[in-house]
Short mmCIF file of C-alpha atoms in Angstrom, two decimals:
data_model
loop_
_atom_site.label_atom_id
_atom_site.label_comp_id
_atom_site.label_asym_id
_atom_site.label_seq_id
_atom_site.Cartn_x
_atom_site.Cartn_y
_atom_site.Cartn_z
CA MET A 175 130.09 2.27 130.77
CA ALA A 176 126.65 0.15 131.56
CA THR A 177 128.90 -2.41 131.59
CA VAL A 178 131.07 -1.16 134.58
CA TYR A 179 128.28 0.61 136.26
CA VAL A 180 125.93 -2.95 136.40
CA TYR A 181 129.43 -4.50 137.09
CA ALA A 182 130.53 -2.15 140.49
CA ARG A 183 127.23 -1.84 141.50
CA ARG A 184 126.00 -5.58 141.69
CA HIS A 185 130.50 -6.12 143.59
CA GLY A 186 129.67 -3.28 146.13
CA MET A 187 132.79 -1.95 144.88
CA GLY A 188 134.27 2.44 145.67
CA MET A 189 130.83 4.24 144.93
CA HIS A 190 131.16 7.75 145.19
CA GLU A 191 128.61 10.49 146.27
CA ARG A 192 126.78 12.76 143.44
CA ALA A 193 127.30 15.49 142.55
CA THR A 194 124.61 18.73 143.71
CA LEU A 195 124.04 20.58 140.90
CA ARG A 196 125.92 23.05 142.55
CA GLU A 197 128.52 21.34 142.02
CA LEU A 198 128.29 20.32 138.10
CA ALA A 199 127.37 24.55 137.60
CA THR A 200 130.79 25.00 139.07
CA ALA A 201 132.41 22.25 137.56
CA GLY A 202 130.44 23.26 133.72
CA THR A 203 131.73 26.55 134.47
CA SER A 204 135.91 26.40 135.29
CA ALA A 205 135.39 23.09 133.25
CA PHE A 206 133.72 25.72 130.29
CA LEU A 207 136.82 26.69 127.98
CA ALA A 208 138.68 23.50 128.11
CA LEU A 209 135.60 21.63 127.21
CA LEU A 210 135.26 23.89 123.45
CA THR A 211 138.76 21.44 121.87
CA PRO A 212 136.45 18.90 120.91
CA VAL A 213 134.12 21.31 119.56
CA ILE A 214 137.21 23.40 117.97
CA ILE A 215 138.24 20.83 116.16
CA VAL A 216 135.02 18.44 114.76
CA GLY A 217 133.98 22.47 114.31
CA GLY A 218 136.94 23.14 112.41
CA ILE A 219 137.19 19.87 110.12
CA VAL A 220 132.79 19.53 109.45
CA GLY A 221 133.61 23.46 107.89
CA GLY A 222 136.59 23.22 106.41
CA PHE A 223 138.91 26.01 108.24
CA PHE A 224 141.28 22.86 108.66
CA THR A 225 142.82 19.42 107.56
CA PRO A 226 142.04 16.33 110.37
CA THR A 227 146.00 16.89 111.24
CA GLU A 228 146.19 20.67 111.11
CA ALA A 229 143.19 20.54 113.87
CA SER A 230 145.70 18.69 115.95
CA VAL A 231 148.39 21.29 116.17
CA VAL A 232 144.68 24.10 116.45
CA ALA A 233 143.82 21.45 118.79
CA ALA A 234 147.34 21.62 120.89
CA ILE A 235 147.95 25.44 120.22
CA TYR A 236 144.25 25.82 122.64
CA ALA A 237 145.67 23.60 125.66
CA LEU A 238 148.84 25.06 125.66
CA ALA A 239 147.65 28.73 125.93
CA LEU A 240 145.03 26.98 128.66
CA GLY A 241 147.05 26.25 130.71
CA LEU A 242 149.57 29.29 130.71
CA LEU A 243 147.55 31.98 130.21
CA VAL A 244 143.90 31.11 131.76
CA TYR A 245 144.32 27.76 134.22
CA ARG A 246 148.05 28.27 134.70
CA THR A 247 148.15 24.51 135.34
CA LEU A 248 151.70 24.99 133.55
CA ASP A 249 155.32 27.35 133.41
CA LEU A 250 157.73 27.54 130.25
CA LYS A 251 159.63 24.94 132.54
CA GLU A 252 156.78 22.54 132.64
CA VAL A 253 156.37 22.91 128.35
CA GLY A 254 160.01 22.00 128.06
CA ARG A 255 159.38 19.15 129.98
CA ILE A 256 156.24 18.81 128.18
CA PHE A 257 158.54 19.18 124.87
CA TYR A 258 161.34 17.47 125.40
CA ASP A 259 158.32 13.66 126.32
CA THR A 260 156.62 13.92 122.95
CA GLY A 261 159.28 13.83 121.32
CA ARG A 262 160.51 11.19 122.92
CA PHE A 263 157.25 9.27 122.85
CA ALA A 264 157.25 10.52 118.82
CA ALA A 265 160.15 9.18 118.02
CA ILE A 266 159.47 5.93 119.45
CA ALA A 267 156.45 5.94 117.70
CA LEU A 268 157.60 7.03 113.90
CA PHE A 269 160.62 4.47 115.08
CA CYS A 270 157.80 1.53 115.06
CA ILE A 271 155.94 3.59 111.89
CA GLY A 272 158.83 2.97 109.87
CA THR A 273 160.10 -0.48 110.24
CA ALA A 274 156.59 -1.57 109.79
CA SER A 275 156.12 0.83 106.88
CA ALA A 276 159.47 -1.24 105.30
CA PHE A 277 157.54 -4.25 106.44
CA GLY A 278 154.47 -3.21 104.03
CA PHE A 279 156.49 -2.29 101.40
CA ILE A 280 158.37 -5.77 100.86
CA LEU A 281 154.21 -7.32 101.08
CA ALA A 282 153.47 -5.14 98.47
CA TYR A 283 156.84 -5.82 96.58
CA PHE A 284 155.73 -9.86 96.45
CA LYS A 285 152.61 -8.44 95.35
CA VAL A 286 150.49 -10.50 99.05
CA PRO A 287 147.33 -7.82 98.47
CA ALA A 288 146.75 -9.60 94.96
CA ALA A 289 147.74 -12.06 95.68
CA LEU A 290 145.14 -12.12 98.48
CA VAL A 291 142.38 -10.00 96.41
CA ALA A 292 142.67 -13.59 93.71
CA VAL A 293 141.62 -15.48 96.82
CA VAL A 294 139.21 -13.28 98.30
CA HIS A 295 137.13 -13.06 94.78
CA ALA A 296 137.87 -17.37 94.09
CA MET A 297 135.73 -17.72 98.14
CA ASP A 298 133.48 -15.70 96.40
CA LEU A 299 133.40 -13.01 99.65
CA GLY A 300 130.60 -10.17 100.80
CA VAL A 301 130.82 -7.88 102.49
CA THR A 302 130.02 -9.08 106.00
CA GLU A 303 132.69 -11.87 105.34
CA MET A 304 134.92 -9.92 105.03
CA GLY A 305 134.40 -8.02 107.58
CA LEU A 306 134.94 -10.93 109.55
CA ALA A 307 138.06 -11.75 108.20
CA VAL A 308 139.19 -7.81 108.86
CA ALA A 309 137.84 -8.56 112.74
CA ILE A 310 139.48 -11.49 113.29
CA ALA A 311 142.92 -10.63 111.80
CA PHE A 312 142.79 -7.50 114.04
CA LEU A 313 142.16 -8.96 116.46
CA VAL A 314 144.53 -12.01 116.53
CA ILE A 315 147.65 -9.25 115.51
CA GLY A 316 146.23 -6.40 118.09
CA CYS A 317 147.08 -8.76 121.24
CA PHE A 318 151.38 -9.85 120.20
CA ILE A 319 151.38 -5.83 118.73
CA ASP A 320 151.07 -2.29 119.62
CA ALA A 321 148.00 -0.86 117.32
CA ILE A 322 150.16 1.55 115.45
CA PRO A 323 152.34 -1.12 113.85
CA ALA A 324 149.25 -3.42 112.85
CA ILE A 325 147.39 -0.62 110.64
CA VAL A 326 150.15 -0.14 108.97
CA ILE A 327 151.78 -4.12 108.00
CA LEU A 328 148.14 -5.43 108.03
CA GLY A 329 146.30 -1.71 106.54
CA THR A 330 148.56 -1.70 103.61
CA VAL A 331 147.67 -5.69 102.72
CA LEU A 332 143.83 -6.12 103.93
CA PHE A 333 141.86 -2.56 102.50
CA PRO A 334 142.27 -3.59 98.66
CA VAL A 335 141.01 -6.90 100.00
CA ALA A 336 138.41 -5.17 101.66
CA GLN A 337 137.70 -2.56 98.91
CA SER A 338 137.59 -4.82 95.79
CA VAL A 339 134.11 -6.82 97.76
CA GLY A 340 133.24 -2.99 97.64
CA MET A 341 133.40 -2.40 101.36
CA HIS A 342 133.04 1.30 102.08
CA PRO A 343 137.12 3.01 103.89
CA ILE A 344 135.61 4.30 106.81
CA HIS A 345 133.69 0.44 107.61
CA PHE A 346 137.23 -1.17 106.98
CA ALA A 347 138.78 1.88 109.37
CA ILE A 348 136.05 1.32 112.16
CA ILE A 349 136.87 -2.54 111.79
CA GLY A 350 140.43 -2.09 112.64
CA ILE A 351 140.28 0.42 115.89
CA VAL A 352 137.47 -1.61 117.52
CA SER A 353 138.95 -4.70 117.05
CA LEU A 354 142.24 -3.68 117.48
CA ALA A 355 141.41 -2.25 121.27
CA PHE A 356 141.07 -5.63 123.10
CA GLY A 357 144.67 -6.07 122.24
CA LEU A 358 145.03 -2.85 124.86
CA VAL A 359 143.61 -5.17 127.46
CA THR A 360 144.47 -8.61 126.82
CA PRO A 361 147.73 -10.30 126.80
CA PRO A 362 150.73 -10.63 126.31
CA TYR A 363 150.70 -7.23 124.93
CA GLY A 364 148.19 -4.88 127.10
CA LEU A 365 149.42 -2.46 127.66
CA CYS A 366 146.77 -0.30 129.11
CA LEU A 367 146.27 -3.39 130.90
CA LEU A 368 150.06 -3.40 132.30
CA ILE A 369 149.75 -0.15 132.78
CA ALA A 370 146.49 -0.36 134.32
CA CYS A 371 147.64 -3.18 137.19
CA ALA A 372 151.41 -1.47 137.19
CA ILE A 373 149.50 2.00 139.17
CA GLY A 374 146.23 -0.31 140.68
CA GLN A 375 149.72 -2.80 142.07
CA ILE A 376 147.39 -6.07 141.37
CA SER A 377 148.46 -8.77 139.03
CA ILE A 378 147.81 -9.19 135.38
CA ARG A 379 145.53 -12.43 136.98
CA HIS A 380 143.27 -10.79 139.62
CA ALA A 381 142.51 -8.65 137.62
CA MET A 382 141.67 -10.48 134.20
CA ARG A 383 139.09 -11.75 135.92
CA ASP A 384 136.79 -8.43 135.41
CA VAL A 385 138.66 -7.10 132.18
CA VAL A 386 136.58 -10.67 130.56
CA ILE A 387 133.58 -8.91 132.46
CA LEU A 388 134.35 -6.02 129.27
CA LEU A 389 135.77 -7.48 126.59
CA LEU A 390 132.21 -9.21 126.00
CA PRO A 391 129.67 -5.85 125.70
CA MET A 392 133.13 -5.02 123.33
CA LEU A 393 133.23 -7.80 121.01
CA GLY A 394 128.44 -7.45 120.70
CA ILE A 395 129.27 -4.05 119.68
CA LEU A 396 132.09 -5.65 117.03
CA THR A 397 129.58 -7.98 116.16
CA LEU A 398 127.02 -5.57 115.34
CA ILE A 399 129.35 -2.30 113.51
CA VAL A 400 130.90 -6.09 111.42
CA PHE A 401 126.97 -7.20 110.21
CA PHE A 402 125.53 -3.87 109.92
CA PRO A 403 127.52 -0.84 108.40
CA SER A 404 125.28 2.05 108.34
CA ILE A 405 126.17 1.72 112.36
CA SER A 406 129.64 3.31 111.14
CA LEU A 407 128.90 5.30 108.86
CA TRP A 408 125.83 7.57 110.05
CA LEU A 409 127.56 9.88 111.02
CA PRO A 410 129.85 10.71 109.09
CA ARG A 411 127.78 10.93 106.34
CA LEU A 412 125.54 13.24 108.54
CA LEU A 413 128.15 15.65 109.44
CA MET A 414 129.94 15.47 106.06
CA PRO A 415 127.59 13.85 103.05
CA GLN A 416 129.81 15.70 100.03
CA PHE A 417 132.51 13.21 101.22
CA VAL A 418 130.54 10.01 102.22
CA ASN A 419 128.07 8.27 100.04
#
């Protein structure tokens, strides 16, 4: 966010007038119930009322109730269309997961993870070196396939290897997620980049000049996460110390 702000100011990009306190208060009041959604999700998980999967259901029902009964931005016809679109997108995601799971099963059947564990032990890699290897692997594969199949395929192979060197599962997951974020804005498969260029009606080549500026601080953040595991672990340890050692 700081990079975007400085870059926009330096290049004279479009700026909006600063909102007044009255406007902020009005917007905050109207959006208060909607802003409770993340509070309900995090509070419910931390408080032990429901699991993360159940939290998604609770959040969806809460958002649906707000749209129908409070803000009245939805009607029953619109809800039907939303369910249809959700089912269609979920089917695509599940198809990707199923295909990737089959590939992961083949890798496990031929004991590829076990072979990699043996190689890592022979090379005597530590947590930092393994973190760099995980980041590079996710960075490369994230440029060519979607994030969900990448997680299923690489996660199946690399997670046992990471555990063998003592890497915390949460640290491993954060490295993978942050690394895959690069693939969303880099060619050839950068889905977010393609959508943004289509909306803004500009070429990918023109957009990449600005995107590269954003990739530099992202790369710095990824490096810090790899070298300092506490960055990834301090919040889970604070919220759920009984589950995160």
